[in-house]
Short mmCIF file of C-alpha atoms in Angstrom, two decimals:
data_model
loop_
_atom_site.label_atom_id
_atom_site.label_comp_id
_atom_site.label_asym_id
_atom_site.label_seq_id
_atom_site.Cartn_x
_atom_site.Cartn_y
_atom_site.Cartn_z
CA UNK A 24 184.70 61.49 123.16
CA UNK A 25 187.83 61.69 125.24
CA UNK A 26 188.78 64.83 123.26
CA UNK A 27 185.74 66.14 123.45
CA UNK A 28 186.78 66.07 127.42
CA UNK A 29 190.08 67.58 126.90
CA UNK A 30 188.52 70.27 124.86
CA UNK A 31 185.78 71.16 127.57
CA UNK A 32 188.79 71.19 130.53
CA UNK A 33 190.84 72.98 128.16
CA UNK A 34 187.44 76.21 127.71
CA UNK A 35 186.82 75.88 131.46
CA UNK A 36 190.62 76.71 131.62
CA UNK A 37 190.35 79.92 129.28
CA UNK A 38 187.26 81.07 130.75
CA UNK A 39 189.09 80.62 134.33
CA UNK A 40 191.88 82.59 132.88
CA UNK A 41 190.09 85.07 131.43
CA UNK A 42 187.37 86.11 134.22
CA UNK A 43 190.57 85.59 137.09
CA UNK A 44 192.17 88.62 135.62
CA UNK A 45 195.58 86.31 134.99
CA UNK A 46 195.81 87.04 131.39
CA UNK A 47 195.95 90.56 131.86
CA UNK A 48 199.60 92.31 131.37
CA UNK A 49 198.20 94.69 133.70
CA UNK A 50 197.57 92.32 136.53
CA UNK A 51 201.49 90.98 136.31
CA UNK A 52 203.02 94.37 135.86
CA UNK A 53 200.91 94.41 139.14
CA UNK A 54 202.40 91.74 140.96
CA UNK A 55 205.62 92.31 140.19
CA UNK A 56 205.57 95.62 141.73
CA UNK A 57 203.49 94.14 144.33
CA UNK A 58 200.81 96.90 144.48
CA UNK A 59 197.92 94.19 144.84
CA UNK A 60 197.71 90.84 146.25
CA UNK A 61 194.88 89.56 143.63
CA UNK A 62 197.92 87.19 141.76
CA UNK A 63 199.39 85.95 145.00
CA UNK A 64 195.55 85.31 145.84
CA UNK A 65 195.25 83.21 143.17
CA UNK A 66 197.88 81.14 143.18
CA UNK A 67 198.31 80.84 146.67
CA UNK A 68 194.84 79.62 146.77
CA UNK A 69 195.31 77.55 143.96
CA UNK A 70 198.50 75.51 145.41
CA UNK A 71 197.16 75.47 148.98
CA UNK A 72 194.15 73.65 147.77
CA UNK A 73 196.45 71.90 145.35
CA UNK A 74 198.65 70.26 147.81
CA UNK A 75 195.83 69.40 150.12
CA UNK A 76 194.19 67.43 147.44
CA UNK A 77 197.34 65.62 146.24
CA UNK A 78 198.51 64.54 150.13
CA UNK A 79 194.52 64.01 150.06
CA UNK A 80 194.88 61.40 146.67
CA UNK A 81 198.11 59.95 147.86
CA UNK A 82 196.69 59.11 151.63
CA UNK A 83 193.58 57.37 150.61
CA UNK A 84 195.34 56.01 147.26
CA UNK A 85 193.62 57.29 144.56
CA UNK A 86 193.58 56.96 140.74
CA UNK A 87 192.99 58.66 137.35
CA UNK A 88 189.74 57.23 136.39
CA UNK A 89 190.99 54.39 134.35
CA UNK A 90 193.01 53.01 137.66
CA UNK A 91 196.25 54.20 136.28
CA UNK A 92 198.04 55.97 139.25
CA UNK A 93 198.02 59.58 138.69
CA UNK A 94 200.63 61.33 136.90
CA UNK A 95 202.47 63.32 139.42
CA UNK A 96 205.87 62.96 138.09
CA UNK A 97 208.21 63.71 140.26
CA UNK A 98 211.36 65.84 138.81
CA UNK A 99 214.51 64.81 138.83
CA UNK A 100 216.75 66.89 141.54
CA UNK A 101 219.25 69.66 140.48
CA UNK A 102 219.27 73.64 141.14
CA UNK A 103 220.85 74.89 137.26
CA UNK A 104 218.00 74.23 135.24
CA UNK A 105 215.65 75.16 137.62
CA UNK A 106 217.48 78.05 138.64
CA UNK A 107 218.44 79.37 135.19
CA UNK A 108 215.84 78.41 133.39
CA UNK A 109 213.39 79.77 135.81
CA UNK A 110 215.36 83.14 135.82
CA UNK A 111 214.66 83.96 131.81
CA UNK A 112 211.49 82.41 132.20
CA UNK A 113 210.54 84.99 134.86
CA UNK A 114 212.25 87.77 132.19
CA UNK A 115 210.37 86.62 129.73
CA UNK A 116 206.71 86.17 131.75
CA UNK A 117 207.44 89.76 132.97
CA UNK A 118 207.39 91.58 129.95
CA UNK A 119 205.06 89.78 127.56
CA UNK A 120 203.04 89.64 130.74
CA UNK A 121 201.34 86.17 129.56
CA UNK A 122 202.68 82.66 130.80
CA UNK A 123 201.68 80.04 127.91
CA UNK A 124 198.59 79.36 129.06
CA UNK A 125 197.16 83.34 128.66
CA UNK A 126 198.67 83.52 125.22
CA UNK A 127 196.29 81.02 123.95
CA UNK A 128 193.49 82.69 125.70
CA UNK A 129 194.43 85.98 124.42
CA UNK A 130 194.45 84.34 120.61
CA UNK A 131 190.72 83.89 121.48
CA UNK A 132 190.17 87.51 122.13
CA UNK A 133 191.07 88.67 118.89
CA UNK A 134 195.04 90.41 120.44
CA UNK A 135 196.74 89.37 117.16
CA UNK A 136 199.99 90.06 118.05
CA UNK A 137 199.81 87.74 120.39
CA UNK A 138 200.21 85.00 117.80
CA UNK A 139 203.58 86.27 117.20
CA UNK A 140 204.58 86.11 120.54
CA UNK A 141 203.24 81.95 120.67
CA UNK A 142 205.40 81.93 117.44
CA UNK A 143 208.48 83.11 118.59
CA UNK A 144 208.37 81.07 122.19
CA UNK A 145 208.29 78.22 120.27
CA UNK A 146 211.51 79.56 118.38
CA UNK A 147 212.45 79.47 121.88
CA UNK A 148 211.79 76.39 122.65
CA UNK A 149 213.13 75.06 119.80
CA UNK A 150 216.46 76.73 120.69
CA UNK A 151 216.42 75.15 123.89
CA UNK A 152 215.88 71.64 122.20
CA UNK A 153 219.41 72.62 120.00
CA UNK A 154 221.55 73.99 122.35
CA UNK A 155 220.36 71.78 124.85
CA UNK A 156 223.86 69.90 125.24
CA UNK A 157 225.63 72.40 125.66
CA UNK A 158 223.67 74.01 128.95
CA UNK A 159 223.91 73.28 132.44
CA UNK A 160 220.99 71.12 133.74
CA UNK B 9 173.48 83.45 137.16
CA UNK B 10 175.04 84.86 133.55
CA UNK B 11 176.07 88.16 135.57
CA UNK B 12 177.73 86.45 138.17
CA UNK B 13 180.21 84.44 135.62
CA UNK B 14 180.46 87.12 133.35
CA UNK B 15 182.03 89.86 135.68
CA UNK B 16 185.48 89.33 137.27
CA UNK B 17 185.51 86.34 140.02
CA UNK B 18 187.33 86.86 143.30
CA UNK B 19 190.82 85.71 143.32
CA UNK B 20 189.71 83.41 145.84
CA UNK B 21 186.94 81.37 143.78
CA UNK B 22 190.04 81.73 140.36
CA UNK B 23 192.40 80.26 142.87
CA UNK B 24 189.83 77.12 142.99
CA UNK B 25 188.46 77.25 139.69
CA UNK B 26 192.53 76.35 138.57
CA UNK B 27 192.75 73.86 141.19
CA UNK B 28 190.06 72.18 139.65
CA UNK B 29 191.51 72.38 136.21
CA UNK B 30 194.97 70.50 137.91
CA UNK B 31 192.41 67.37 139.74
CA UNK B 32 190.36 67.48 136.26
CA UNK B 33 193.76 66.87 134.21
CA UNK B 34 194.95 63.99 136.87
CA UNK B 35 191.56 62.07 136.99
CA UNK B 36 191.86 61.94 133.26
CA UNK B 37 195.33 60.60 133.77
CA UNK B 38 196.70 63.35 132.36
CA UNK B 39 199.20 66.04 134.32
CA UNK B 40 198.52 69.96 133.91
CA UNK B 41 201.03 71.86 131.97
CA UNK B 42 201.17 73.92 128.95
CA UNK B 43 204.13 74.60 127.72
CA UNK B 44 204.90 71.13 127.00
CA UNK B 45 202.47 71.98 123.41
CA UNK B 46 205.62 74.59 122.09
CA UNK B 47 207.67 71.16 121.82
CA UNK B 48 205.05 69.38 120.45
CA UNK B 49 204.73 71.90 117.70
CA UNK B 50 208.35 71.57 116.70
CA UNK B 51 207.73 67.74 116.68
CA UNK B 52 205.12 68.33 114.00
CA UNK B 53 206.83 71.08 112.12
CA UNK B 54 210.24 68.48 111.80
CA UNK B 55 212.24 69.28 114.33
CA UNK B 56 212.91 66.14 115.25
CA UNK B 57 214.41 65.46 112.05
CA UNK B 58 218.07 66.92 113.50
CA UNK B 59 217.55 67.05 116.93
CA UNK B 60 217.01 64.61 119.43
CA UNK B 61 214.87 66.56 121.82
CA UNK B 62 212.34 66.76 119.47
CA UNK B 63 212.17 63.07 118.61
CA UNK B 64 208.75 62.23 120.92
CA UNK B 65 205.37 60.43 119.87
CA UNK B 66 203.49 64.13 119.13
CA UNK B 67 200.29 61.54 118.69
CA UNK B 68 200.65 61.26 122.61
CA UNK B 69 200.46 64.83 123.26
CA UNK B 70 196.92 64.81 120.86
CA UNK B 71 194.99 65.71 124.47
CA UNK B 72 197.47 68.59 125.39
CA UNK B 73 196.85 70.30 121.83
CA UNK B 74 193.16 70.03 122.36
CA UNK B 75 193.21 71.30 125.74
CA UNK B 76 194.75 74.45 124.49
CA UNK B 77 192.99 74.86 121.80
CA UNK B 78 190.08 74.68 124.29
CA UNK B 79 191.53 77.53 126.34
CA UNK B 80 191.36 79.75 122.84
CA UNK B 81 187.70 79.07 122.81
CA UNK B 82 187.20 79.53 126.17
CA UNK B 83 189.17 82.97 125.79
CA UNK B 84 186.39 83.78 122.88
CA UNK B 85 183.68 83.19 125.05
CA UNK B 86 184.59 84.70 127.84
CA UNK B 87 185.44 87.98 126.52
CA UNK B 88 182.95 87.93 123.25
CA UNK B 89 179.84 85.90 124.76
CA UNK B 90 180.15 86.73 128.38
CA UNK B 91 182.05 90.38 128.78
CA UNK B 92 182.22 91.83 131.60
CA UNK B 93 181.13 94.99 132.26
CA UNK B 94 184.28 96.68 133.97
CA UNK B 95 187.63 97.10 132.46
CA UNK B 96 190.50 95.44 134.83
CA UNK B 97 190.61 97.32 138.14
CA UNK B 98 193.97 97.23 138.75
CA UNK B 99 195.54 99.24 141.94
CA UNK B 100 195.96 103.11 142.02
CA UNK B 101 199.43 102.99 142.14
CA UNK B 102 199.55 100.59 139.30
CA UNK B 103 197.60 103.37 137.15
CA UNK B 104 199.89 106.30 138.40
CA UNK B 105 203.02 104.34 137.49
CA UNK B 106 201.62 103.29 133.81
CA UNK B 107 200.46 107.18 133.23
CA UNK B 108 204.36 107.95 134.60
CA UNK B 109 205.51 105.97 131.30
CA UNK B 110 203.02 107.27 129.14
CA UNK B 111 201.09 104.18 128.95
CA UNK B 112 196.92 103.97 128.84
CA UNK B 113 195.34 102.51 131.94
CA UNK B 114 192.66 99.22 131.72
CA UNK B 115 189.77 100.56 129.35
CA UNK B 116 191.40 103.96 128.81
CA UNK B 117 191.35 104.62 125.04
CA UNK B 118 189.43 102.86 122.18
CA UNK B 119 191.54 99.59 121.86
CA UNK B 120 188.62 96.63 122.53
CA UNK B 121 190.76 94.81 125.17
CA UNK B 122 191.31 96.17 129.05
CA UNK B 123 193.40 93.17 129.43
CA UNK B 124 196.58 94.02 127.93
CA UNK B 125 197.42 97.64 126.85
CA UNK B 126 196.69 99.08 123.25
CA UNK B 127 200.76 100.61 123.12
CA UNK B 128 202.13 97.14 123.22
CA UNK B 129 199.60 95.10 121.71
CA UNK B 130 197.64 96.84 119.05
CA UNK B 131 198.05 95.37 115.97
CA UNK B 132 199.36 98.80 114.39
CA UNK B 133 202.41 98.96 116.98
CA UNK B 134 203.56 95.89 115.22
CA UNK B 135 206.49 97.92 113.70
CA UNK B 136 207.73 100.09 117.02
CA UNK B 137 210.74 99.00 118.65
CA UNK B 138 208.73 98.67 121.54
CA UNK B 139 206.92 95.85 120.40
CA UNK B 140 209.32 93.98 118.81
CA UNK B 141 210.94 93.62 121.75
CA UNK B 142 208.24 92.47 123.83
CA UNK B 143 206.67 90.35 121.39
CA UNK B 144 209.79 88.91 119.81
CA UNK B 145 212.00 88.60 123.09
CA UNK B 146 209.71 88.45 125.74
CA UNK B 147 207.91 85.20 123.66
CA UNK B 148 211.52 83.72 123.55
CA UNK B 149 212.41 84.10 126.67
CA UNK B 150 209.24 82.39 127.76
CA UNK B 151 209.79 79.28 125.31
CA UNK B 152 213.71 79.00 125.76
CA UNK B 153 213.04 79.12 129.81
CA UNK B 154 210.47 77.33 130.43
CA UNK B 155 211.57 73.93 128.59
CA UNK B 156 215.12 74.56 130.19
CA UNK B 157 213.15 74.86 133.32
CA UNK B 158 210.79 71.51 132.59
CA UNK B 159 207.80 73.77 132.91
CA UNK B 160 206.16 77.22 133.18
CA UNK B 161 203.42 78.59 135.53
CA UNK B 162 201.25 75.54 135.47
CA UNK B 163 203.61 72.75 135.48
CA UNK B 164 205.79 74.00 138.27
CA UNK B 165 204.17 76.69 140.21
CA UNK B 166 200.66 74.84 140.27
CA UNK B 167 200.93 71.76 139.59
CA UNK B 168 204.44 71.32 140.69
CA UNK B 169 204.22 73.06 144.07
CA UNK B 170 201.07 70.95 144.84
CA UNK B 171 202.90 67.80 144.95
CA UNK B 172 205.58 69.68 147.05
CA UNK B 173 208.24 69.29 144.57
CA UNK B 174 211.73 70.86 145.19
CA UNK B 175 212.96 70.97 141.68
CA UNK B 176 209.33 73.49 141.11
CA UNK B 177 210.28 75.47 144.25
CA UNK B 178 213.57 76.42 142.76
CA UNK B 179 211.78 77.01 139.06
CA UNK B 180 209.30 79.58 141.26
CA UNK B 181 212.02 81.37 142.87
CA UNK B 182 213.89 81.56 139.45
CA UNK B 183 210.88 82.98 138.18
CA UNK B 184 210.16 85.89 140.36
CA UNK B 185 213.97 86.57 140.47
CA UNK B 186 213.59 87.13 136.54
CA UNK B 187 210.05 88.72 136.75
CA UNK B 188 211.34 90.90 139.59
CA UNK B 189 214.69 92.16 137.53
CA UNK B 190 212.57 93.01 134.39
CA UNK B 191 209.84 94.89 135.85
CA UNK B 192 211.60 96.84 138.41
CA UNK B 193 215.03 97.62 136.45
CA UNK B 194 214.86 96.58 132.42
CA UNK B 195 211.04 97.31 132.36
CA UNK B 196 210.90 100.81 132.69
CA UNK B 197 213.50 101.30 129.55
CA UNK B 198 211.81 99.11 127.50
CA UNK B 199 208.11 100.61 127.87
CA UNK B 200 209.75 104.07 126.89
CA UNK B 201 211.24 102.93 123.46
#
């Protein structure tokens, strides 16, 4: 039953994704260059709500619906792994033109290759996990 | 009803559609953010076996796995059961700079997608050098970053930036510096190999 709810959030999400335009290389080729504000749109309107509903949650004291307090982690402070990380990240986002979330939704859509490109970020992410040490954080 | 979800929402109403998606996630005591599945799939393909990073309870990450493999059916419907009737309408200058490089415009040409474009992602470019090095680097670059960053689009820039974190201020900024770099100077040497 509960994964029957993650599974429903999880479509909504992919449907959202799909009919918003953001899994389209197209649309982040487009923002980059900024020759439309339809990305910046989105997000902004997304984070605006976003941080009215979480100053909203915290104010009256809200909680995930088993009365757990809700899991807004905050992240420890530091500007390399943010900074750095973010930076190839960005490189990265920028040319596949799909964040992690669009390359699922893409799988759906029958673009094959895009399996390969899901493969090979987690080769990146495994990376990360063994030269982790040895980078700044 | 069907019309109105099948053709392309406003940014506006996508903007709260993903907000929604974030509150969803945190009522069900869970916190939005998928790039936390790529380490979960080196849990359960061993990794963990000779590196620490890997060593996490992948049982506990069960909802996360679902959740994207609800946004693949959600892809599937949205493009196969509800299409819309317009390929992406992307700016003017947008289209004159992609015919500049050669490259087809949304819905120009017979590829079935107007999402992405046919000369990258068509499965018989597989073997141009053009590609390889989207596919293979660009997917790296993703993976690598956003775990050395704690998070990609959703964990810092929504999710992150609505709880007025810092740490997901900086991860934006790196971001756009990175997305800025390869689509103004690396970009138009790659798309021409």
């Amino acid at each position: 039953m509960r994964f029957l709810t993650y599974l429903l959030i999880g479509t909504f999400f992919g449907f959202v994704m799909t009919k918003s335009e953001a899994i389209s290389w197209y649309r982040i080729l487009e923002m980059f260059r900024f020759e439309s504000f339809h990305m910046y749109g989105i997000i902004g309107t997304a984070v605006v709500l976003g941080a009215i509903g979480v100053a909203l949650a915290k104010r009256f004291g809200l909680t995930a619906f088993d009365g757990q307090a809700l899991k807004l982690n905050p992240k420890q402070f530091s500007v390399p792994r943010y900074l750095y990380g973010g930076i190839l990240f960005g490189l990265g986002w920028a040319l596949t033109g799909a964040c992690p979330g669009p390359m699922f939704t893409l799988l759906g859509q029958g673009i094959w290759l895009i399996g390969l490109v899901i493969l090979s970020a987690t080769a990146g992410t495994f990376t990360y996990g063994v030269l982790r040490n040895k980078l700044p954080h | 009803m069907i019309e109105w979800i099948s053709e392309p929402w406003h940014w506006s109403v996508s903007g709260v559609a993903i907000a929604a998606v974030m509150f969803m996630l945190l009522y069900a005591g869970k916190e939005f953010g998928v790039s936390s599945n790529l380490r979960t799939m080196c849990t359960i393909a061993g990794a963990g076996r000779k590196y620490e990073f890997f060593r996490i309870d992948w049982r506990a990450q069960r909802w996360n796995l679902t959740f994207i493999a609800g946004s693949v059916l959600g892809g599937f419907l949205a493009f196969f059961v509800f299409p819309s009737s317009e390929p992406v309408t992307i700016s003017a200058e947008t289209v004159n700079y992609l015919q500049s490089l050669g490259l087809s415009a949304p819905g120009e040409g017979d590829f079935h997608s107007s999402y992405v474009p046919a000369e990258i992602f068509a499965v018989d470019q597989l073997f141009t050098l053009r590609t390889l090095v989207v596919v293979i680097l660009g997917g790296f670059l993703v993976g690598f970053g956003a775990r050395w960053a704690g998070g990609c689009t959703s964990g810092h820039a929504i999710s992150g930036l609505s709880n007025l974190q810092l740490p997901s201020l900086i991860a934006v900024i790196g971001f756009f510096i990175g997305g800025l770099f390869m689509s103004w100077f690396l970009l138009p040497f790659i798309l021409q190999l």
